[in-house]
Amino acid sequence: MNKEWSELNKAMQMQIKKKDTYEAGIATLFNLRNQLMQTFTSFNDELSREEFDAIPFINADGYHSKTIAYSMWHIFRIEDIVAHVLIAEYEQVFFAGNYQERINSPIITTGNELVKQQIADFSKQLNLGELYSYIFEVKESTEKILKNLSYDELKKKVSEERKEYLKSLNVVSTDENAIWLIDYWCNKDFRGW
């Protein structure tokens, strides 16, 4: 995250903590999201397919061992799941738009269970044009949800029933690299995400 994005994120976090600055916080969040999307769009204009699929540091920890295509998938699958299943209780964009088939993905999960060469192989399978369609649709749908989310709703936690429903969808792998996400999301209030 660059310095400007970091500052916007800090400002947004402070703003959404108070009722009188909550709406300004949502506006700051949308500004940050628009800047991030401009960067994703620039990738599409400037990078080759090989660059989207490359893992320069396959044995490193963290995002250094991921591809750009995988990272985009991972970020927006998480957003789709959290915004639609846990906050709004809607159908995920992924399923409503038949994106598994359109993107040519062998998985429906966040991808946390994938490691090293699996990430590279996964990335090469993805239809990037459809992945971009997906991320823009998730962004738009999530922002509609956020615009309608009140300050008081930020204090809400995920119900046990909703947590069990999330598990039943199988969108989070039971692999140890992924399963922790369910408790992570469900043990925080909406603002904590």
C-alpha positions as a LaTeX table, in Angstrom:
\begin{tabular}{lrrr}
\hline
Residue & $x$ (\AA) & $y$ (\AA) & $z$ (\AA) \\
\hline
Met1 & 0.00 & 0.00 & 0.00 \\
Asn2 & 1.47 & 3.36 & $-0.95$ \\
Lys3 & 1.64 & 6.29 & 1.45 \\
Glu4 & $-1.40$ & 8.09 & 0.04 \\
Trp5 & $-3.54$ & 4.95 & 0.27 \\
Ser6 & $-2.30$ & 4.31 & 3.79 \\
Glu7 & $-3.28$ & 7.84 & 4.83 \\
Leu8 & $-6.73$ & 7.49 & 3.24 \\
Asn9 & $-7.22$ & 4.18 & 5.03 \\
Lys10 & $-6.25$ & 5.71 & 8.40 \\
Ala11 & $-8.56$ & 8.68 & 7.84 \\
Met12 & $-11.44$ & 6.41 & 6.86 \\
Gln13 & $-10.93$ & 4.19 & 9.93 \\
Met14 & $-11.09$ & 7.25 & 12.20 \\
Gln15 & $-14.11$ & 8.72 & 10.43 \\
Ile16 & $-16.29$ & 5.61 & 10.58 \\
Lys17 & $-15.77$ & 5.36 & 14.36 \\
Lys18 & $-17.95$ & 8.42 & 14.97 \\
Lys19 & $-21.55$ & 8.88 & 13.94 \\
Asp20 & $-21.05$ & 12.51 & 12.88 \\
Thr21 & $-18.16$ & 11.64 & 10.51 \\
Tyr22 & $-19.46$ & 8.27 & 9.35 \\
Glu23 & $-20.71$ & 9.50 & 5.95 \\
Ala24 & $-17.41$ & 11.29 & 5.33 \\
Gly25 & $-15.69$ & 7.99 & 6.15 \\
Ile26 & $-17.72$ & 6.17 & 3.51 \\
Ala27 & $-16.79$ & 8.91 & 1.00 \\
Thr28 & $-13.11$ & 8.50 & 1.94 \\
Leu29 & $-13.44$ & 4.73 & 1.51 \\
Phe30 & $-14.94$ & 5.17 & $-1.95$ \\
Asn31 & $-12.12$ & 7.54 & $-2.89$ \\
Leu32 & $-9.56$ & 4.93 & $-1.81$ \\
Arg33 & $-11.41$ & 2.17 & $-3.67$ \\
Asn34 & $-11.51$ & 4.27 & $-6.84$ \\
Gln35 & $-7.76$ & 4.81 & $-6.66$ \\
Leu36 & $-7.17$ & 1.09 & $-6.18$ \\
Met37 & $-9.41$ & 0.30 & $-9.15$ \\
Gln38 & $-7.47$ & 2.76 & $-11.29$ \\
Thr39 & $-4.35$ & 0.79 & $-10.45$ \\
Phe40 & $-6.05$ & $-2.51$ & $-11.35$ \\
Thr41 & $-7.20$ & $-0.96$ & $-14.61$ \\
Ser42 & $-3.67$ & 0.24 & $-15.38$ \\
Phe43 & $-2.44$ & $-3.34$ & $-14.92$ \\
Asn44 & $-4.80$ & $-4.45$ & $-17.67$ \\
Asp45 & $-3.47$ & $-1.73$ & $-19.97$ \\
Glu46 & 0.22 & $-2.11$ & $-19.17$ \\
Leu47 & 0.98 & $-5.73$ & $-18.29$ \\
Ser48 & 1.31 & $-8.81$ & $-20.45$ \\
Arg49 & $-0.50$ & $-12.04$ & $-19.67$ \\
Glu50 & 2.81 & $-13.52$ & $-18.52$ \\
Glu51 & 3.20 & $-10.69$ & $-15.99$ \\
Phe52 & $-0.27$ & $-11.38$ & $-14.56$ \\
Asp53 & 0.72 & $-15.03$ & $-14.05$ \\
Ala54 & 4.31 & $-14.57$ & $-12.81$ \\
Ile55 & 5.47 & $-15.47$ & $-9.29$ \\
Pro56 & 8.90 & $-13.85$ & $-8.98$ \\
Phe57 & 9.38 & $-15.04$ & $-5.37$ \\
Ile58 & 7.60 & $-18.39$ & $-5.26$ \\
Asn59 & 9.17 & $-19.42$ & $-1.92$ \\
Ala60 & 8.61 & $-16.10$ & $-0.12$ \\
Asp61 & 5.94 & $-15.48$ & 2.51 \\
Gly62 & 3.05 & $-13.08$ & 1.93 \\
Tyr63 & 2.01 & $-11.49$ & $-1.33$ \\
His64 & 5.52 & $-11.79$ & $-2.79$ \\
Ser65 & 4.66 & $-15.42$ & $-3.47$ \\
Lys66 & 1.42 & $-14.67$ & $-5.32$ \\
Thr67 & 0.54 & $-13.67$ & $-8.87$ \\
Ile68 & $-1.32$ & $-10.51$ & $-9.81$ \\
Ala69 & $-4.17$ & $-12.58$ & $-11.27$ \\
Tyr70 & $-4.46$ & $-14.63$ & $-8.08$ \\
Ser71 & $-4.31$ & $-11.52$ & $-5.90$ \\
Met72 & $-7.15$ & $-9.90$ & $-7.81$ \\
Trp73 & $-9.19$ & $-13.10$ & $-7.53$ \\
His74 & $-8.47$ & $-13.42$ & $-3.82$ \\
Ile75 & $-9.30$ & $-9.81$ & $-2.90$ \\
Phe76 & $-12.60$ & $-9.75$ & $-4.74$ \\
Arg77 & $-13.76$ & $-13.23$ & $-3.73$ \\
Ile78 & $-13.30$ & $-12.13$ & $-0.12$ \\
Glu79 & $-15.16$ & $-8.87$ & $-0.75$ \\
Asp80 & $-17.98$ & $-10.67$ & $-2.54$ \\
Ile81 & $-18.37$ & $-13.22$ & 0.26 \\
Val82 & $-18.17$ & $-10.73$ & 3.13 \\
Ala83 & $-20.35$ & $-8.01$ & 1.57 \\
His84 & $-23.01$ & $-10.24$ & 0.09 \\
Val85 & $-23.21$ & $-13.25$ & 2.40 \\
Leu86 & $-22.32$ & $-11.74$ & 5.77 \\
Ile87 & $-23.42$ & $-8.10$ & 5.58 \\
Ala88 & $-26.29$ & $-7.88$ & 3.11 \\
Glu89 & $-27.38$ & $-11.53$ & 3.11 \\
Tyr90 & $-27.63$ & $-11.46$ & $-0.70$ \\
Glu91 & $-26.53$ & $-13.91$ & $-3.33$ \\
Gln92 & $-22.87$ & $-13.49$ & $-4.25$ \\
Val93 & $-22.07$ & $-11.73$ & $-7.52$ \\
Phe94 & $-19.90$ & $-14.77$ & $-8.32$ \\
Phe95 & $-22.88$ & $-17.12$ & $-8.44$ \\
Ala96 & $-25.50$ & $-14.67$ & $-9.71$ \\
Gly97 & $-23.28$ & $-13.83$ & $-12.68$ \\
Asn98 & $-22.14$ & $-17.39$ & $-13.38$ \\
Tyr99 & $-18.55$ & $-16.21$ & $-12.93$ \\
Gln100 & $-16.99$ & $-19.57$ & $-12.14$ \\
Glu101 & $-17.68$ & $-20.68$ & $-15.69$ \\
Arg102 & $-17.03$ & $-17.26$ & $-17.22$ \\
Ile103 & $-13.67$ & $-16.84$ & $-15.47$ \\
Asn104 & $-12.81$ & $-20.52$ & $-16.05$ \\
Ser105 & $-11.99$ & $-21.07$ & $-12.40$ \\
Pro106 & $-11.57$ & $-24.57$ & $-10.99$ \\
Ile107 & $-12.46$ & $-23.24$ & $-7.51$ \\
Ile108 & $-15.19$ & $-21.15$ & $-5.86$ \\
Thr109 & $-13.18$ & $-20.33$ & $-2.73$ \\
Thr110 & $-10.99$ & $-17.38$ & $-1.76$ \\
Gly111 & $-7.95$ & $-19.36$ & $-2.90$ \\
Asn112 & $-6.23$ & $-19.33$ & 0.50 \\
Glu113 & $-5.66$ & $-23.06$ & 0.19 \\
Leu114 & $-3.47$ & $-22.65$ & $-2.89$ \\
Val115 & 0.31 & $-22.48$ & $-2.53$ \\
Lys116 & 3.34 & $-21.95$ & $-4.77$ \\
Gln117 & 2.94 & $-23.72$ & $-8.13$ \\
Gln118 & $-0.78$ & $-24.23$ & $-7.49$ \\
Ile119 & $-1.16$ & $-20.44$ & $-7.52$ \\
Ala120 & 0.74 & $-20.16$ & $-10.80$ \\
Asp121 & $-1.28$ & $-22.95$ & $-12.42$ \\
Phe122 & $-4.55$ & $-21.48$ & $-11.15$ \\
Ser123 & $-3.67$ & $-18.02$ & $-12.48$ \\
Lys124 & $-2.91$ & $-19.31$ & $-15.99$ \\
Gln125 & $-6.41$ & $-20.83$ & $-16.22$ \\
Leu126 & $-8.26$ & $-17.60$ & $-15.52$ \\
Asn127 & $-9.99$ & $-15.58$ & $-18.21$ \\
Leu128 & $-8.67$ & $-12.13$ & $-17.32$ \\
Gly129 & $-11.37$ & $-10.23$ & $-19.21$ \\
Glu130 & $-14.06$ & $-12.00$ & $-17.19$ \\
Leu131 & $-12.06$ & $-11.58$ & $-13.98$ \\
Tyr132 & $-12.10$ & $-7.83$ & $-14.64$ \\
Ser133 & $-15.86$ & $-7.95$ & $-15.27$ \\
Tyr134 & $-16.25$ & $-9.73$ & $-11.96$ \\
Ile135 & $-14.15$ & $-7.29$ & $-9.93$ \\
Phe136 & $-15.97$ & $-4.26$ & $-11.34$ \\
Glu137 & $-19.35$ & $-5.85$ & $-10.67$ \\
Val138 & $-18.34$ & $-6.76$ & $-7.09$ \\
Lys139 & $-17.06$ & $-3.21$ & $-6.52$ \\
Glu140 & $-20.32$ & $-1.68$ & $-7.75$ \\
Ser141 & $-22.53$ & $-4.05$ & $-5.79$ \\
Thr142 & $-20.49$ & $-3.69$ & $-2.58$ \\
Glu143 & $-20.65$ & 0.08 & $-2.79$ \\
Lys144 & $-24.44$ & $-0.07$ & $-3.06$ \\
Ile145 & $-24.46$ & $-2.18$ & 0.11 \\
Leu146 & $-22.13$ & 0.25 & 1.90 \\
Lys147 & $-24.21$ & 3.30 & 0.88 \\
Asn148 & $-27.22$ & 1.70 & 2.56 \\
Leu149 & $-25.35$ & 0.56 & 5.68 \\
Ser150 & $-26.10$ & 2.76 & 8.66 \\
Tyr151 & $-23.62$ & 3.75 & 11.34 \\
Asp152 & $-25.48$ & 1.63 & 13.91 \\
Glu153 & $-25.32$ & $-1.44$ & 11.66 \\
Leu154 & $-21.50$ & $-1.34$ & 11.87 \\
Lys155 & $-21.80$ & $-2.71$ & 15.40 \\
Lys156 & $-23.64$ & $-5.79$ & 14.18 \\
Lys157 & $-22.00$ & $-9.19$ & 14.39 \\
Val158 & $-22.62$ & $-12.22$ & 12.24 \\
Ser159 & $-25.27$ & $-14.52$ & 13.69 \\
Glu160 & $-24.50$ & $-18.17$ & 14.35 \\
Glu161 & $-27.07$ & $-19.09$ & 11.69 \\
Arg162 & $-25.35$ & $-16.90$ & 9.10 \\
Lys163 & $-21.97$ & $-18.38$ & 10.06 \\
Glu164 & $-23.34$ & $-21.89$ & 9.49 \\
Tyr165 & $-24.86$ & $-20.78$ & 6.19 \\
Leu166 & $-21.46$ & $-19.42$ & 5.13 \\
Lys167 & $-19.87$ & $-22.78$ & 5.95 \\
Ser168 & $-22.53$ & $-24.59$ & 3.91 \\
Leu169 & $-21.65$ & $-22.58$ & 0.80 \\
Asn170 & $-18.14$ & $-24.10$ & 0.68 \\
Val171 & $-16.68$ & $-20.77$ & $-0.47$ \\
Val172 & $-13.99$ & $-21.01$ & 2.20 \\
Ser173 & $-11.81$ & $-24.09$ & 1.95 \\
Thr174 & $-11.52$ & $-26.40$ & 4.94 \\
Asp175 & $-7.74$ & $-26.35$ & 4.41 \\
Glu176 & $-5.84$ & $-24.97$ & 7.44 \\
Asn177 & $-4.62$ & $-22.04$ & 5.32 \\
Ala178 & $-8.22$ & $-20.96$ & 4.77 \\
Ile179 & $-10.67$ & $-22.24$ & 7.38 \\
Trp180 & $-9.58$ & $-19.62$ & 9.95 \\
Leu181 & $-11.22$ & $-16.95$ & 7.77 \\
Ile182 & $-14.69$ & $-17.96$ & 8.93 \\
Asp183 & $-13.93$ & $-17.33$ & 12.60 \\
Tyr184 & $-11.96$ & $-14.20$ & 11.72 \\
Trp185 & $-14.93$ & $-12.69$ & 9.89 \\
Cys186 & $-17.62$ & $-13.96$ & 12.25 \\
Asn187 & $-15.96$ & $-12.92$ & 15.52 \\
Lys188 & $-15.78$ & $-9.22$ & 14.56 \\
Asp189 & $-18.41$ & $-6.58$ & 14.05 \\
Phe190 & $-18.91$ & $-5.19$ & 10.55 \\
Arg191 & $-16.57$ & $-2.26$ & 11.25 \\
Gly192 & $-13.77$ & $-4.69$ & 12.21 \\
Trp193 & $-13.41$ & $-6.02$ & 8.69 \\
\hline
\end{tabular}
